[in-house]
Short mmCIF file of C-alpha atoms and ligand atoms in Angstrom, two decimals:
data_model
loop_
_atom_site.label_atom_id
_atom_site.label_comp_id
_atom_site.label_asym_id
_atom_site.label_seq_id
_atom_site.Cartn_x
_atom_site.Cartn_y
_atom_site.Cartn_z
CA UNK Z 1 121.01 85.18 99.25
CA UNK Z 2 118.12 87.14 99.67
CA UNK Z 3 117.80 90.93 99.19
CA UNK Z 4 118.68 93.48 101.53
CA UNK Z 5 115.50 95.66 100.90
CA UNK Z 6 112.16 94.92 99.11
CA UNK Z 7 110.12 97.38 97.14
CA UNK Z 8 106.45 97.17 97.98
CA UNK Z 9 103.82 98.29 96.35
CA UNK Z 10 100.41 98.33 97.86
CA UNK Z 11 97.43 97.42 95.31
CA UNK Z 12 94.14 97.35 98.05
CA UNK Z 13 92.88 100.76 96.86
CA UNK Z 14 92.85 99.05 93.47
CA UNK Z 15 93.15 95.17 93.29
CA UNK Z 16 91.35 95.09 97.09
CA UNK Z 17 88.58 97.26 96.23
CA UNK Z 18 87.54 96.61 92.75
CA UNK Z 19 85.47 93.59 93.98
CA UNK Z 20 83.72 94.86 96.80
CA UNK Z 21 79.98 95.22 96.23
CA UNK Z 22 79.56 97.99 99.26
CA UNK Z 23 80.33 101.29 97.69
CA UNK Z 24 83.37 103.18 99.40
CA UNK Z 25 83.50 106.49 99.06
CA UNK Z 26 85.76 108.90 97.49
CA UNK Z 27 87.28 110.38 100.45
CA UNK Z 28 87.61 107.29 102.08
CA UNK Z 29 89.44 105.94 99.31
CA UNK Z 30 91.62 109.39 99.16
CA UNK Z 31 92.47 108.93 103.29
CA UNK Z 32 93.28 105.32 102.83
CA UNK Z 33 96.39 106.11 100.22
CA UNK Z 34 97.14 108.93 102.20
CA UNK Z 35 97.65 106.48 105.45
CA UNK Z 36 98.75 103.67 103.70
CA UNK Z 37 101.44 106.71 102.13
CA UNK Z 38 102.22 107.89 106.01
CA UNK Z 39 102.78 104.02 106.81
CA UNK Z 40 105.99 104.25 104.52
CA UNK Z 41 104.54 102.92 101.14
CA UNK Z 42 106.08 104.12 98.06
CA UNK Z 43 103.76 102.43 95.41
CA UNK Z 44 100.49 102.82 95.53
CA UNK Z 45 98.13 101.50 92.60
CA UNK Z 46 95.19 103.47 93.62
CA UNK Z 47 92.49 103.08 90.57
CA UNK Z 48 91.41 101.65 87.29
CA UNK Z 49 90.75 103.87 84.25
CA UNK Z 50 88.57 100.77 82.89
CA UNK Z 51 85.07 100.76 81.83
CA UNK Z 52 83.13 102.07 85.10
CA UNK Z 53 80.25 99.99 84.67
CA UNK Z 54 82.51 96.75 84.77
CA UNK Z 55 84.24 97.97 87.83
CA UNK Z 56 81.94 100.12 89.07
CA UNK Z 57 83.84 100.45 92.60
CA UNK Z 58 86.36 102.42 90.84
CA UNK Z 59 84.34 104.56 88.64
CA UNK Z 60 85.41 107.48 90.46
CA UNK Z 61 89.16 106.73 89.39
CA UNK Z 62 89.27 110.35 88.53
CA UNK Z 63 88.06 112.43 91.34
CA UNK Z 64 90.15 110.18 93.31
CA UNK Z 65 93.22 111.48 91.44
CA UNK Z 66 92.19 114.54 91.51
CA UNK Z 67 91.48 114.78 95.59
CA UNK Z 68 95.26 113.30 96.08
CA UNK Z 69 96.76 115.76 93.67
CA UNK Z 70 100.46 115.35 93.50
CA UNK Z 71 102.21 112.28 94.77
CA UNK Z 72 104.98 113.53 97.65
CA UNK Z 73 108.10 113.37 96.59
CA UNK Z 74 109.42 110.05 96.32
CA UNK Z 75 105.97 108.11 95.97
CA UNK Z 76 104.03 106.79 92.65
CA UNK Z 77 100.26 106.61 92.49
CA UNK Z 78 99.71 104.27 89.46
CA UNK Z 79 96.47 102.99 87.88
CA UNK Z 80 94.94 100.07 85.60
CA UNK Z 81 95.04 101.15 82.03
CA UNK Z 82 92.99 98.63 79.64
CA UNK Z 83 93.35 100.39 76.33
CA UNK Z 84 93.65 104.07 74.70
CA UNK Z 85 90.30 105.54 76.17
CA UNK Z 86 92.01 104.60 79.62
CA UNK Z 87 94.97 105.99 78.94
CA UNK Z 88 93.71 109.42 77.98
CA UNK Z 89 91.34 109.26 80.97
CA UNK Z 90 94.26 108.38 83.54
CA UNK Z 91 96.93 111.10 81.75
CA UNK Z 92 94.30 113.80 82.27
CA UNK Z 93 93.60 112.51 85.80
CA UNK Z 94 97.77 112.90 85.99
CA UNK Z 95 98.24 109.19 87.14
CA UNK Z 96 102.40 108.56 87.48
CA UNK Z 97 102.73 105.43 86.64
CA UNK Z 98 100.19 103.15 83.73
CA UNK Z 99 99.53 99.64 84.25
CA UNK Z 100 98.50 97.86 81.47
CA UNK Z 101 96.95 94.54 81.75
CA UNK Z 102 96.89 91.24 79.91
CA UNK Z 103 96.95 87.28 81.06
CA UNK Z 104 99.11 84.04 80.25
CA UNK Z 105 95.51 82.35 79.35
CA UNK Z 106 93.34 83.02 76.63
CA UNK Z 107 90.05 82.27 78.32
CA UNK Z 108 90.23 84.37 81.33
CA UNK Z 109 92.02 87.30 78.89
CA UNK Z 110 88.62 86.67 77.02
CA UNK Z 111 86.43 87.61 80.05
CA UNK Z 112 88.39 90.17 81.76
CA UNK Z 113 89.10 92.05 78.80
CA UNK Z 114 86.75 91.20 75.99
CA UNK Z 115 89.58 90.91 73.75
CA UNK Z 116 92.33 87.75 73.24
CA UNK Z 117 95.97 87.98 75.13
CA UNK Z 118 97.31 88.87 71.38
CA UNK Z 119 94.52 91.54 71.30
CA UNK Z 120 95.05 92.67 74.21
CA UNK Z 121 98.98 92.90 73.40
CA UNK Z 122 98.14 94.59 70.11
CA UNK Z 123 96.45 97.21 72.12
CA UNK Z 124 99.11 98.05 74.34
CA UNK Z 125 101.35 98.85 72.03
CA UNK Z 126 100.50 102.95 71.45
CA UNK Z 127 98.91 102.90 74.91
CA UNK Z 128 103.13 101.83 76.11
CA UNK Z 129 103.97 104.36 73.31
CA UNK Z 130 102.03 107.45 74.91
CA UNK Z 131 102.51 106.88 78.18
CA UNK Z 132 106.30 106.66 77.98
CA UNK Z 133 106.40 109.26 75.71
CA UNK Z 134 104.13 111.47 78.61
CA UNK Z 135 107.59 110.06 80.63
CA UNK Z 136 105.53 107.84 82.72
CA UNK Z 137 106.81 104.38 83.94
CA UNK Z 138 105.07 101.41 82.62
CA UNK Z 139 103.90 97.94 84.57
CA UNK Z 140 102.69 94.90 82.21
CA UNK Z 141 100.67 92.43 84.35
CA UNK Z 142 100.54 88.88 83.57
CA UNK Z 143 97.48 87.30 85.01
CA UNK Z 144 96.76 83.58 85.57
CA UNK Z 145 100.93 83.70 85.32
CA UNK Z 146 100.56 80.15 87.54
CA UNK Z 147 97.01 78.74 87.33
CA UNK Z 148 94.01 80.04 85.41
CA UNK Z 149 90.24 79.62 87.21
CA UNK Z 150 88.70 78.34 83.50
CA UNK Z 151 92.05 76.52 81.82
CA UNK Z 152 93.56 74.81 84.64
CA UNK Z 153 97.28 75.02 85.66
CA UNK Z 154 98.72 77.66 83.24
CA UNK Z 155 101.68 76.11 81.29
CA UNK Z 156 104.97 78.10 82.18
CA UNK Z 157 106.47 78.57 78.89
CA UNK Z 158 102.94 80.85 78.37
CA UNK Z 159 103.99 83.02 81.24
CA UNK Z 160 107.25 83.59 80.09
CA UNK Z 161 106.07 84.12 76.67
CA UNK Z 162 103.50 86.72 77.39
CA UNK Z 163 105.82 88.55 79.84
CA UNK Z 164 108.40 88.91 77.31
CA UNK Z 165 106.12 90.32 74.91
CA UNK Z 166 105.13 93.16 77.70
CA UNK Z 167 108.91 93.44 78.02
CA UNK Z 168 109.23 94.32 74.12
CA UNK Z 169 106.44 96.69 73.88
CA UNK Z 170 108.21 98.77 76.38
CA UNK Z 171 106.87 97.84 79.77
CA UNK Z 172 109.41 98.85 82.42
CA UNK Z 173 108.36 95.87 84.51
CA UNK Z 174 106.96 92.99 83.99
CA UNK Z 175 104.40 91.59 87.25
CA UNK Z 176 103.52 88.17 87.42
CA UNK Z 177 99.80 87.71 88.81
CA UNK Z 178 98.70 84.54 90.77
CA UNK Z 179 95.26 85.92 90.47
CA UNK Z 180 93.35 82.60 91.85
CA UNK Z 181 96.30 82.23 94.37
CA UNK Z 182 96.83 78.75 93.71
CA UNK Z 183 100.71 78.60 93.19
CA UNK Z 184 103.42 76.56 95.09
CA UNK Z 185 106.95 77.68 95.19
CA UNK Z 186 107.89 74.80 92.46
CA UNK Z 187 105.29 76.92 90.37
CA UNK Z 188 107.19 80.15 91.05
CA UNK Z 189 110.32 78.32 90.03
CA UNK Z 190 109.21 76.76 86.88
CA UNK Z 191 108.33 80.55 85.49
CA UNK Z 192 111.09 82.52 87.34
CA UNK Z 193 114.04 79.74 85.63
CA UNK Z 194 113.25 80.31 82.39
CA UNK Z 195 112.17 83.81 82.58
CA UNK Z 196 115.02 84.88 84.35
CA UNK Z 197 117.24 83.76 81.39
CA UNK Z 198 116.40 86.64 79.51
CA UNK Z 199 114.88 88.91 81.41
CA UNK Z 200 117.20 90.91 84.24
CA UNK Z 201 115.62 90.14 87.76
CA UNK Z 202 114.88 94.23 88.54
CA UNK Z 203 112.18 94.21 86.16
CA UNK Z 204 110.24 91.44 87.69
CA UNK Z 205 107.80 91.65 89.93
CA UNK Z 206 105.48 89.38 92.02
CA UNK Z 207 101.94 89.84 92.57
CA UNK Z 208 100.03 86.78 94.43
CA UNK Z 209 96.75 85.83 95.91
CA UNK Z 210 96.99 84.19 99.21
CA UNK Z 211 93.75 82.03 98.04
CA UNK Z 212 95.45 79.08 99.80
CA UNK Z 213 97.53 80.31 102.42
CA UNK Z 214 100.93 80.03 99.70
CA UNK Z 215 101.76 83.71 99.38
CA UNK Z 216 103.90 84.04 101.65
CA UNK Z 217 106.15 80.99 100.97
CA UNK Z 218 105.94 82.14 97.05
CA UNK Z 219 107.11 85.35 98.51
CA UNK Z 220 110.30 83.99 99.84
CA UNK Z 221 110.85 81.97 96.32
CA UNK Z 222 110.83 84.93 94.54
CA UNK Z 223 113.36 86.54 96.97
CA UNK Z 224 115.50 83.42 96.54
CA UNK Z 225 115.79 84.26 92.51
CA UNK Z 226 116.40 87.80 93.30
CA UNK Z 227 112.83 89.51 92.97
CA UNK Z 228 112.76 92.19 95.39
CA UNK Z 229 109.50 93.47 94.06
CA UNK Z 230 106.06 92.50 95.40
CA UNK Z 231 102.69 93.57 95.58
CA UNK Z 232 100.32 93.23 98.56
CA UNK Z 233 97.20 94.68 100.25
CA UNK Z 234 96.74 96.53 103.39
CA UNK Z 235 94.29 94.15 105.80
CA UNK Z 236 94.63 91.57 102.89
CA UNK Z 237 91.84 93.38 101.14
CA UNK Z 238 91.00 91.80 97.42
CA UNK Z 239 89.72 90.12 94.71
CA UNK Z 240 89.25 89.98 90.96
CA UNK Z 241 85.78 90.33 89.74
CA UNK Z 242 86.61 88.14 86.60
CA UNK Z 243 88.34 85.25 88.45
CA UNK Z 244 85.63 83.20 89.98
CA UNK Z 245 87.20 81.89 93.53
CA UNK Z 246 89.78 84.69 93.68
CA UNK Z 247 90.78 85.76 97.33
CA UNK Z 248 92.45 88.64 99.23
CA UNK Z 249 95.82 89.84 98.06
CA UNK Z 250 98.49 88.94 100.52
CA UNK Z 251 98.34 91.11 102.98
CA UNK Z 252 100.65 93.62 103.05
CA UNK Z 253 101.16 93.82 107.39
CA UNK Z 254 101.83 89.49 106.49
CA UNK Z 255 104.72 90.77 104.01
CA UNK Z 256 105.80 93.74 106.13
CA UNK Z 257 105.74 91.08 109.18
CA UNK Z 258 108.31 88.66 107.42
CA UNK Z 259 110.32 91.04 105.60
CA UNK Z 260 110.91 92.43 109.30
CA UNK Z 261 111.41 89.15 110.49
CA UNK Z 262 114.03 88.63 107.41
CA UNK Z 263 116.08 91.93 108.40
CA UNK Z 264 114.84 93.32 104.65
CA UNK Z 265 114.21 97.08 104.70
CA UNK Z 266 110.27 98.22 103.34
CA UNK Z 267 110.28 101.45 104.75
CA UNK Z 268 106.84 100.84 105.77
CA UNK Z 269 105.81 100.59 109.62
CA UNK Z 270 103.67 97.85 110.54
CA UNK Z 271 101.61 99.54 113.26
CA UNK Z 272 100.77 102.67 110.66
CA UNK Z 273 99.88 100.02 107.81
CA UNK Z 274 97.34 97.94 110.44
CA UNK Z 275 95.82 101.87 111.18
CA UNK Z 276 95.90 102.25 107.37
CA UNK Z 277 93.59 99.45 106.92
CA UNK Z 278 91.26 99.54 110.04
CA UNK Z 279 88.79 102.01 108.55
CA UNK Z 280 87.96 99.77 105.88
CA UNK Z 281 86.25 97.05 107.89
CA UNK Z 282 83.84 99.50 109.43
CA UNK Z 283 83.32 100.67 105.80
CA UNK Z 284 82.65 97.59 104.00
CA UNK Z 285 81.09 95.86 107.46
CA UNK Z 286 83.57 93.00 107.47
CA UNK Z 287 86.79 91.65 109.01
CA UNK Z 288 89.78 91.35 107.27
CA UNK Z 289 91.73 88.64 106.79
CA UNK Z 290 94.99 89.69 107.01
CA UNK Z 291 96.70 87.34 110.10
CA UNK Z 292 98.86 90.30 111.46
CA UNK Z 293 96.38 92.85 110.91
CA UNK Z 294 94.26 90.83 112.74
CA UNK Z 295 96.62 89.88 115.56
CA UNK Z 296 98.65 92.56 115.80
CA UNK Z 297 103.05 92.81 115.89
CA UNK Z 298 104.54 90.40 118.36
CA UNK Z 299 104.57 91.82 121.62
CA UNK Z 300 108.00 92.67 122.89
CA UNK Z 301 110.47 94.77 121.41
CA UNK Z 302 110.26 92.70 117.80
CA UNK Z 303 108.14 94.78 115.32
CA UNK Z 304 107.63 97.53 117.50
CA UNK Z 305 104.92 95.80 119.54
CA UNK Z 306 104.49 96.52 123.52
CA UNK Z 307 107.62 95.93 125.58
CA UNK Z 308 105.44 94.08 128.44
CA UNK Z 309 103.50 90.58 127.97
CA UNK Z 310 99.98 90.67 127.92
CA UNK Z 311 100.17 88.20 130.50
CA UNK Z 312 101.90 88.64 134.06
CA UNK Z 313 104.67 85.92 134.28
CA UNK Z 314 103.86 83.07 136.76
P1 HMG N 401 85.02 96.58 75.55
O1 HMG N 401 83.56 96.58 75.81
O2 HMG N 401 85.58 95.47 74.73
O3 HMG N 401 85.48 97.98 74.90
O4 HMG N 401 85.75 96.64 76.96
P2 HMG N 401 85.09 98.65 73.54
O5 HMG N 401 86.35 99.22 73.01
O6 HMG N 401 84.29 97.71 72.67
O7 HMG N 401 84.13 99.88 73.98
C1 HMG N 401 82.81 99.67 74.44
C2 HMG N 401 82.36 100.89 75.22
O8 HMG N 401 83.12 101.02 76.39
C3 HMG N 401 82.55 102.22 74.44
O9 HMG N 401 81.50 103.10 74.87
C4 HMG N 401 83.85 102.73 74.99
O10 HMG N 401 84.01 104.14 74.90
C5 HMG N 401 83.78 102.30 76.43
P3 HMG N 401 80.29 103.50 73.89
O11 HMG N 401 80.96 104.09 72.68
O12 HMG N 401 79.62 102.19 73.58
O13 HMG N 401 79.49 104.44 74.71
N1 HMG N 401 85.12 102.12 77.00
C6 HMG N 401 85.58 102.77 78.06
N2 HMG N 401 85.04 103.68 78.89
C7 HMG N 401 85.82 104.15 79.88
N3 HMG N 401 87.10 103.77 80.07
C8 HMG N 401 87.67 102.85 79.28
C9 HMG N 401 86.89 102.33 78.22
N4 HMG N 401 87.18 101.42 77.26
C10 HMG N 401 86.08 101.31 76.53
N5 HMG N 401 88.93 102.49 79.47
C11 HMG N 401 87.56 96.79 78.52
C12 HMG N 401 87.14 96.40 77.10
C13 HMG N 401 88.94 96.22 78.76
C14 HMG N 401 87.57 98.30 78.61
C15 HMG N 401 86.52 96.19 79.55
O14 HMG N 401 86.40 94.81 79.32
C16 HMG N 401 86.87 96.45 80.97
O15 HMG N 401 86.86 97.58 81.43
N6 HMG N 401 87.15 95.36 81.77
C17 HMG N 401 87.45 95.49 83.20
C18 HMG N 401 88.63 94.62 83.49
C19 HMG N 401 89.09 94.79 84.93
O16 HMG N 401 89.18 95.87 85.44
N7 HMG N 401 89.42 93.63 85.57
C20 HMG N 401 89.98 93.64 86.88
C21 HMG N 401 91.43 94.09 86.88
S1 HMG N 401 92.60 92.84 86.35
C22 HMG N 401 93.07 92.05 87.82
O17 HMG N 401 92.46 92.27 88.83
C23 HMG N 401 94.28 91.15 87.82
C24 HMG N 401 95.51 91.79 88.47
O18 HMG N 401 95.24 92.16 89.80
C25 HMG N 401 96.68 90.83 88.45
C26 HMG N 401 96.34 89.46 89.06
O19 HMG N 401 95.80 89.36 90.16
O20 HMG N 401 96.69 88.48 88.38
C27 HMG N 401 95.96 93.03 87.69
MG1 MG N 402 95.28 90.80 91.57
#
């Protein structure tokens, strides 16, 4: 049984951008949430209020914020929150939803974050205090949930273990992170089993790399369990800057494309999600590797694509 609809979030302004070395400005960052917003996306994690000289792509988290103003009705802008300082900095820059951070692996915790995952946990707990008391929803990542780029294959009992924790300090949700993108659906198994024996399946979501073409089919594992939460990127955008080897997100037109396929309702529109991301490759003077943003719907009827072939019949 898989779901009947699938919420998507869409992490490129975030999670796609915060690697890029070519700087993208404000208001293009501002018009890409707004189209990725008019493509039917309801989530949109558009910033990080971490240290700006880490991530310097986002150091204009604010001003972002501030351009959007107010999410329409019906639509969350969220944001990375790495500690306190964050926190004030997002709450003034009236972010609706706080995403706090952590991994399943002590060694990439230890370079992302400067701090160990029981550090890092420590420090979450007034930052999931504030922000729920400021009535804002909260999202605990798990990174290197399936394979860490300095540890190896990341144990699953640590997964589950660290995403409970997020659970208990208040997160609303708990989102699994295949940062390096190097999980198979018997990965996504061995973490959603035992995870799903305590944890109900609405407050799980799935966030993976498609570092090795898997995304997709993790995707559909995920569904299988019941998850019918996933982030993606528009064009496939992505990248983290502490995860040596670290790819695109999946793409979110990929996702769209098979959740179409499926019969499960997005709400998004694949044409306005490929028009979402187009600007960015003139803007960071690359393609993007996202398969149906680069090939386009299936023409015919399916998808919305052209009713006539693009070849005459013989
Ligand atoms: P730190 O250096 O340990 O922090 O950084 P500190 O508390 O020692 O403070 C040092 C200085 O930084 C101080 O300034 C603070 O005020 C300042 P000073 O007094 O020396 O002038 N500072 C800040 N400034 C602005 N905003 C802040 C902030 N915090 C401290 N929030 C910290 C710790 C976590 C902040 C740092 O290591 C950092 O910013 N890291 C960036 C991590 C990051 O953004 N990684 C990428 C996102 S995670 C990801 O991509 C994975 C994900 O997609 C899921 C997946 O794929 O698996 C989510
Ligand atoms: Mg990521």
């Amino acid at each position: 049984m898989l779901p009947r609809a699938v919420h998507l979030t869409d992490v490129g302004p975030r999670d796609g951008l915060q690697n890029e070395g070519v700087p993208v400005s404000t208001e293009a960052k501002v018009a890409f949430v707004r189209a990725l917003v008019a493509a039917g996306v309801r989530e949109v994690e558009v910033s990080s209020f971490v240290r700006p000289d880490r991530v310097p792509q986002l150091a204009d988290a604010a001003e972002v914020f501030a351009a959007l103003g107010p999410a329409p009705a019906g639509v969350v802008y969220a944001a990375l929150v790495p500690n306190e300082r964050g926190l004030d900095r997002a709450l003034a820059a009236g972010v609706g939803k706080v995403s706090v951070f952590t991994a399943a692996t002590e060694t990439f915790n230890r370079r992302n974050v400067n701090a160990s995952v029981a550090e890092s946990l420590a420090r979450f707990a007034p930052v999931v205090a504030r922000a729920r008391a400021a009535g804002l929803p909260v999202r605990g990542y798990v990174s290197t949930a399936f394979g860490c780029p300095y540890e190896g294959p990341t144990p699953s009992a640590q997964a589950v273990d660290v995403s409970r924790r997020l659970l208990d300090l208040g997160c609303d949700e708990v989102d699994l992170g295949d940062t390096i993108g190097v999980a198979t659906p018997p990965d996504v198994a061995a973490v959603l089993e035992p995870l799903l024996a305590h944890v109900p399946v609405g407050r799980v979501v799935l966030h993976f790399h498609d570092t090795r073409g898997t995304a997709l089919v993790n995707v559909l594992e995920g569904m299988r369990f019941g998850v019918a939460s996933f982030d993606a990127s528009a064009g496939g955008l992505g990248g983290c800057p502490y995860a040596p080897g670290a790819s695109g997100n999946l793409a979110t037109e990929d996702l769209v494309y098979l959740l179409d396929g499926l019969g499960i309702e997005t709400g998004v529109r694949l044409e306005a999600l490929r028009d979402a991301a187009r600007p960015l490759e003139g803007l960071l003077g690359r393609a993007l590797p996202g398969k149906v943003f680069r090939a386009g719907p299936a023409p015919g009827p399916h998808c919305g694509g052209p009713v006539t072939p693009s070849r005459p019949p013989r």
